[in-house]
């Protein structure tokens, strides 16, 4: 009786452990206006990100089964869905924390020093990151990342939902989503205006925290 | 191939572009610059002068012709922006055509200009560096040009004749083709297109999907018959995140005559 109960409890624990959940925002959907409108935030969080979370859970469930059977073919077949939905979940979780209604302005301390060291100036970093982000062909993200080996900040862009760390090794500090769903309702085809506006809501404390954590 | 608008308008066939085609251009340019001379010695002298002037003018005309030849242009729609409502709203059509497609055309022309220079210098590195922009903007222009013709306010329903027979042969039924193409199109990760294409080698219809603006024929060899754009700009203002609803609705405005014409042309 005990063993059966234990087995059941373990399966409950392992089932519970695998489930990813949609994180709550630290601010209202309308809090980033006029830079990002409420309708975008609501759809982006409660529909797009939520879908990645749900599909990630489904994919991990299937992957668990394939792994248990040692079925390599099935595992490989699941890779695109894992990267797409898993990357979508990772990226958006970082993104919501990168934004704040009290954001904008300039970073301070260690992060500012690193930016000046690796880009010459804060404005130079902004210009280069904006350019790389606007230039993404199709759907993707612009990133400010940290290279642990060199100890340097780097700007990068990834396609679709490819997660920065998993695909490049860079630690993600700040991401700008340029999938059209991130801006189209408000900015239409004028992606550069969106990228220009988003600097007004960047949460530099969060970006700094990520840099500190990356050092450890 | 017809040159785009400009002072010189010349018609010549693709196949003969470097011989009789350019010869055709030469004839027109010559006619403009060098009127037929008379037969006297004075006229022969005048003719020598005319030839020199003619050559200079000809060189200028040829550069005009070649410059004009490279320019792509935004095709007009055969219907108003609001004509596909309620399936695709007017605001989407206007932005999609006059902003997105127009940008691909402009950037394609710029890229081809740069490529022309790199090619002239034999600079391989520069050519390779230009490839992504060429594929992206060139593909965007090709894809959207096909797309606008694939749609019509009088569209929808079912195809007939050869196209319908081919669909039944290769998919079992029209509904089966629609279901499979819809599924493949909805499943595109990120930006891209769903396609009904024709494989010339096997003579069969095929469903395919391409990422971003990768053109179907250039990347897979399949001849494009019908494309469904699932970049978010194609539907988001109206359908938001619900791509399946957009893909379901677009079947109401598919111009099956155009798709049939493309299949016929693919056979040749």
CSV table of N, CA and C in Angstrom, one decimal, chain B residues 105-169:
chain,number,residue,atom,x,y,z
B,105,UNK,N,10.0,46.5,-53.0
B,105,UNK,CA,10.4,46.9,-54.3
B,105,UNK,C,11.5,47.9,-54.3
B,106,UNK,N,11.4,48.9,-53.4
B,106,UNK,CA,12.4,50.0,-53.3
B,106,UNK,C,13.8,49.4,-52.9
B,107,UNK,N,13.7,48.5,-51.9
B,107,UNK,CA,15.0,47.9,-51.4
B,107,UNK,C,15.5,46.9,-52.4
B,108,UNK,N,14.7,46.3,-53.1
B,108,UNK,CA,15.2,45.4,-54.2
B,108,UNK,C,16.0,46.2,-55.2
B,109,UNK,N,15.4,47.3,-55.6
B,109,UNK,CA,16.1,48.1,-56.6
B,109,UNK,C,17.5,48.6,-56.1
B,110,UNK,N,17.5,49.0,-54.9
B,110,UNK,CA,18.8,49.5,-54.3
B,110,UNK,C,19.8,48.3,-54.2
B,111,UNK,N,19.3,47.2,-53.8
B,111,UNK,CA,20.2,46.0,-53.7
B,111,UNK,C,20.7,45.6,-55.1
B,112,UNK,N,19.8,45.5,-56.1
B,112,UNK,CA,20.3,45.1,-57.4
B,112,UNK,C,21.3,46.1,-58.0
B,113,UNK,N,21.1,47.4,-57.6
B,113,UNK,CA,22.1,48.4,-58.1
B,113,UNK,C,23.4,48.1,-57.5
B,114,UNK,N,23.5,47.8,-56.2
B,114,UNK,CA,24.7,47.5,-55.5
B,114,UNK,C,25.3,46.2,-56.1
B,115,UNK,N,24.4,45.3,-56.3
B,115,UNK,CA,24.9,44.0,-56.8
B,115,UNK,C,25.5,44.1,-58.2
B,116,UNK,N,24.9,45.0,-59.0
B,116,UNK,CA,25.5,45.3,-60.3
B,116,UNK,C,26.9,45.8,-60.2
B,117,UNK,N,27.2,46.7,-59.3
B,117,UNK,CA,28.5,47.2,-59.1
B,117,UNK,C,29.5,46.1,-58.6
B,118,UNK,N,29.0,45.3,-57.7
B,118,UNK,CA,29.9,44.3,-57.2
B,118,UNK,C,30.2,43.3,-58.3
B,119,UNK,N,29.2,43.0,-59.1
B,119,UNK,CA,29.4,42.0,-60.2
B,119,UNK,C,30.4,42.6,-61.2
B,120,UNK,N,30.2,43.9,-61.5
B,120,UNK,CA,31.1,44.5,-62.5
B,120,UNK,C,32.6,44.4,-62.0
B,121,UNK,N,32.8,44.5,-60.7
B,121,UNK,CA,34.2,44.4,-60.2
B,121,UNK,C,34.6,43.0,-59.9
B,122,UNK,N,33.7,42.0,-60.1
B,122,UNK,CA,34.0,40.7,-59.8
B,122,UNK,C,34.3,40.5,-58.3
B,123,UNK,N,33.6,41.3,-57.5
B,123,UNK,CA,33.9,41.2,-56.0
B,123,UNK,C,32.9,40.2,-55.4
B,124,UNK,N,33.4,39.0,-55.2
B,124,UNK,CA,32.6,37.9,-54.7
B,124,UNK,C,32.1,38.2,-53.3
B,125,UNK,N,33.1,38.7,-52.4
B,125,UNK,CA,32.7,38.9,-51.0
B,125,UNK,C,31.5,39.9,-50.9
B,126,UNK,N,31.6,40.9,-51.7
B,126,UNK,CA,30.4,41.9,-51.7
B,126,UNK,C,29.2,41.2,-52.2
B,127,UNK,N,29.3,40.4,-53.2
B,127,UNK,CA,28.1,39.7,-53.8
B,127,UNK,C,27.5,38.8,-52.7
B,128,UNK,N,28.3,38.1,-52.0
B,128,UNK,CA,27.8,37.2,-51.0
B,128,UNK,C,27.1,38.0,-49.9
B,129,UNK,N,27.7,39.1,-49.6
B,129,UNK,CA,27.2,39.9,-48.5
B,129,UNK,C,25.8,40.5,-48.9
B,130,UNK,N,25.6,40.6,-50.2
B,130,UNK,CA,24.3,41.2,-50.6
B,130,UNK,C,23.2,40.1,-50.8
B,131,UNK,N,23.6,38.8,-50.7
B,131,UNK,CA,22.6,37.8,-50.9
B,131,UNK,C,21.4,37.8,-50.0
B,132,UNK,N,21.6,38.0,-48.7
B,132,UNK,CA,20.4,38.0,-47.9
B,132,UNK,C,19.4,39.1,-48.3
B,133,UNK,N,19.9,40.3,-48.6
B,133,UNK,CA,19.0,41.4,-48.9
B,133,UNK,C,18.3,41.1,-50.3
B,134,UNK,N,19.0,40.5,-51.2
B,134,UNK,CA,18.5,40.1,-52.5
B,134,UNK,C,17.3,39.1,-52.3
B,135,UNK,N,17.6,38.1,-51.5
B,135,UNK,CA,16.6,37.1,-51.3
B,135,UNK,C,15.4,37.6,-50.6
B,136,UNK,N,15.7,38.4,-49.6
B,136,UNK,CA,14.6,39.0,-48.7
B,136,UNK,C,13.7,39.9,-49.5
B,137,UNK,N,14.3,40.9,-50.1
B,137,UNK,CA,13.5,41.9,-50.9
B,137,UNK,C,13.0,41.4,-52.2
B,138,UNK,N,13.9,40.6,-52.9
B,138,UNK,CA,13.4,40.0,-54.1
B,138,UNK,C,12.3,39.0,-53.9
B,139,UNK,N,12.5,38.2,-52.9
B,139,UNK,CA,11.5,37.2,-52.6
B,139,UNK,C,10.2,37.9,-52.2
B,140,UNK,N,10.3,39.0,-51.4
B,140,UNK,CA,9.2,39.8,-51.0
B,140,UNK,C,8.4,40.3,-52.1
B,141,UNK,N,9.1,40.8,-53.1
B,141,UNK,CA,8.5,41.3,-54.3
B,141,UNK,C,7.8,40.2,-55.1
B,142,UNK,N,8.5,39.2,-55.4
B,142,UNK,CA,7.9,38.0,-56.1
B,142,UNK,C,6.7,37.5,-55.4
B,143,UNK,N,6.8,37.2,-54.1
B,143,UNK,CA,5.7,36.6,-53.4
B,143,UNK,C,4.5,37.5,-53.3
B,144,UNK,N,4.6,38.8,-53.1
B,144,UNK,CA,3.5,39.6,-53.0
B,144,UNK,C,2.8,39.9,-54.4
B,145,UNK,N,3.6,39.9,-55.4
B,145,UNK,CA,3.1,40.1,-56.7
B,145,UNK,C,2.2,38.9,-57.1
B,146,UNK,N,2.6,37.7,-56.7
B,146,UNK,CA,1.8,36.5,-56.9
B,146,UNK,C,0.5,36.6,-56.1
B,147,UNK,N,0.7,37.0,-54.8
B,147,UNK,CA,-0.4,37.0,-53.8
B,147,UNK,C,-1.5,37.9,-54.3
B,148,UNK,N,-1.2,39.1,-54.8
B,148,UNK,CA,-2.3,40.0,-55.2
B,148,UNK,C,-3.1,39.4,-56.3
B,149,UNK,N,-2.5,38.7,-57.2
B,149,UNK,CA,-3.2,38.1,-58.3
B,149,UNK,C,-4.0,36.8,-57.9
B,150,UNK,N,-3.5,36.2,-56.8
B,150,UNK,CA,-4.2,35.0,-56.3
B,150,UNK,C,-5.5,35.4,-55.6
B,151,UNK,N,-5.8,36.7,-55.3
B,151,UNK,CA,-6.9,37.1,-54.6
B,151,UNK,C,-7.9,37.9,-55.5
B,152,UNK,N,-9.2,37.8,-55.2
B,152,UNK,CA,-10.2,38.5,-56.0
B,152,UNK,C,-11.4,38.7,-55.2
B,153,UNK,N,-12.1,39.8,-55.4
B,153,UNK,CA,-13.4,40.0,-54.7
B,153,UNK,C,-14.4,39.0,-55.3
B,154,UNK,N,-14.2,38.5,-56.5
B,154,UNK,CA,-15.1,37.5,-57.1
B,154,UNK,C,-14.6,36.1,-56.9
B,155,UNK,N,-13.7,35.9,-55.9
B,155,UNK,CA,-13.0,34.6,-55.7
B,155,UNK,C,-13.8,33.7,-54.8
B,156,UNK,N,-13.2,32.7,-54.4
B,156,UNK,CA,-13.9,31.7,-53.5
B,156,UNK,C,-14.4,30.5,-54.3
B,157,UNK,N,-15.3,29.7,-53.7
B,157,UNK,CA,-15.8,28.6,-54.4
B,157,UNK,C,-14.8,27.5,-54.7
B,158,UNK,N,-14.9,26.9,-55.8
B,158,UNK,CA,-14.0,25.8,-56.1
B,158,UNK,C,-13.4,26.0,-57.5
B,159,UNK,N,-12.2,25.4,-57.7
B,159,UNK,CA,-11.7,25.5,-59.1
B,159,UNK,C,-12.4,24.5,-60.0
B,160,UNK,N,-12.1,24.6,-61.3
B,160,UNK,CA,-12.6,23.7,-62.3
B,160,UNK,C,-11.6,23.2,-63.2
B,161,UNK,N,-12.0,22.3,-64.1
B,161,UNK,CA,-11.1,21.9,-65.2
B,161,UNK,C,-9.8,21.2,-64.7
B,162,UNK,N,-8.8,21.5,-65.4
B,162,UNK,CA,-7.5,20.8,-65.2
B,162,UNK,C,-7.0,21.0,-63.8
B,163,UNK,N,-7.1,22.2,-63.2
B,163,UNK,CA,-6.7,22.4,-61.8
B,163,UNK,C,-7.4,21.5,-60.8
B,164,UNK,N,-8.7,21.4,-61.0
B,164,UNK,CA,-9.5,20.6,-60.1
B,164,UNK,C,-9.2,19.1,-60.2
B,165,UNK,N,-9.0,18.7,-61.4
B,165,UNK,CA,-8.6,17.3,-61.7
B,165,UNK,C,-7.3,17.0,-61.0
B,166,UNK,N,-6.3,17.9,-61.1
B,166,UNK,CA,-5.0,17.7,-60.5
B,166,UNK,C,-5.1,17.7,-59.0
B,167,UNK,N,-5.9,18.6,-58.5
B,167,UNK,CA,-6.1,18.6,-57.0
B,167,UNK,C,-6.7,17.3,-56.5
B,168,UNK,N,-7.7,16.8,-57.2
B,168,UNK,CA,-8.3,15.5,-56.8
B,168,UNK,C,-7.3,14.3,-56.9
B,169,UNK,N,-6.6,14.4,-58.0
B,169,UNK,CA,-5.6,13.3,-58.2
B,169,UNK,C,-4.5,13.3,-57.2
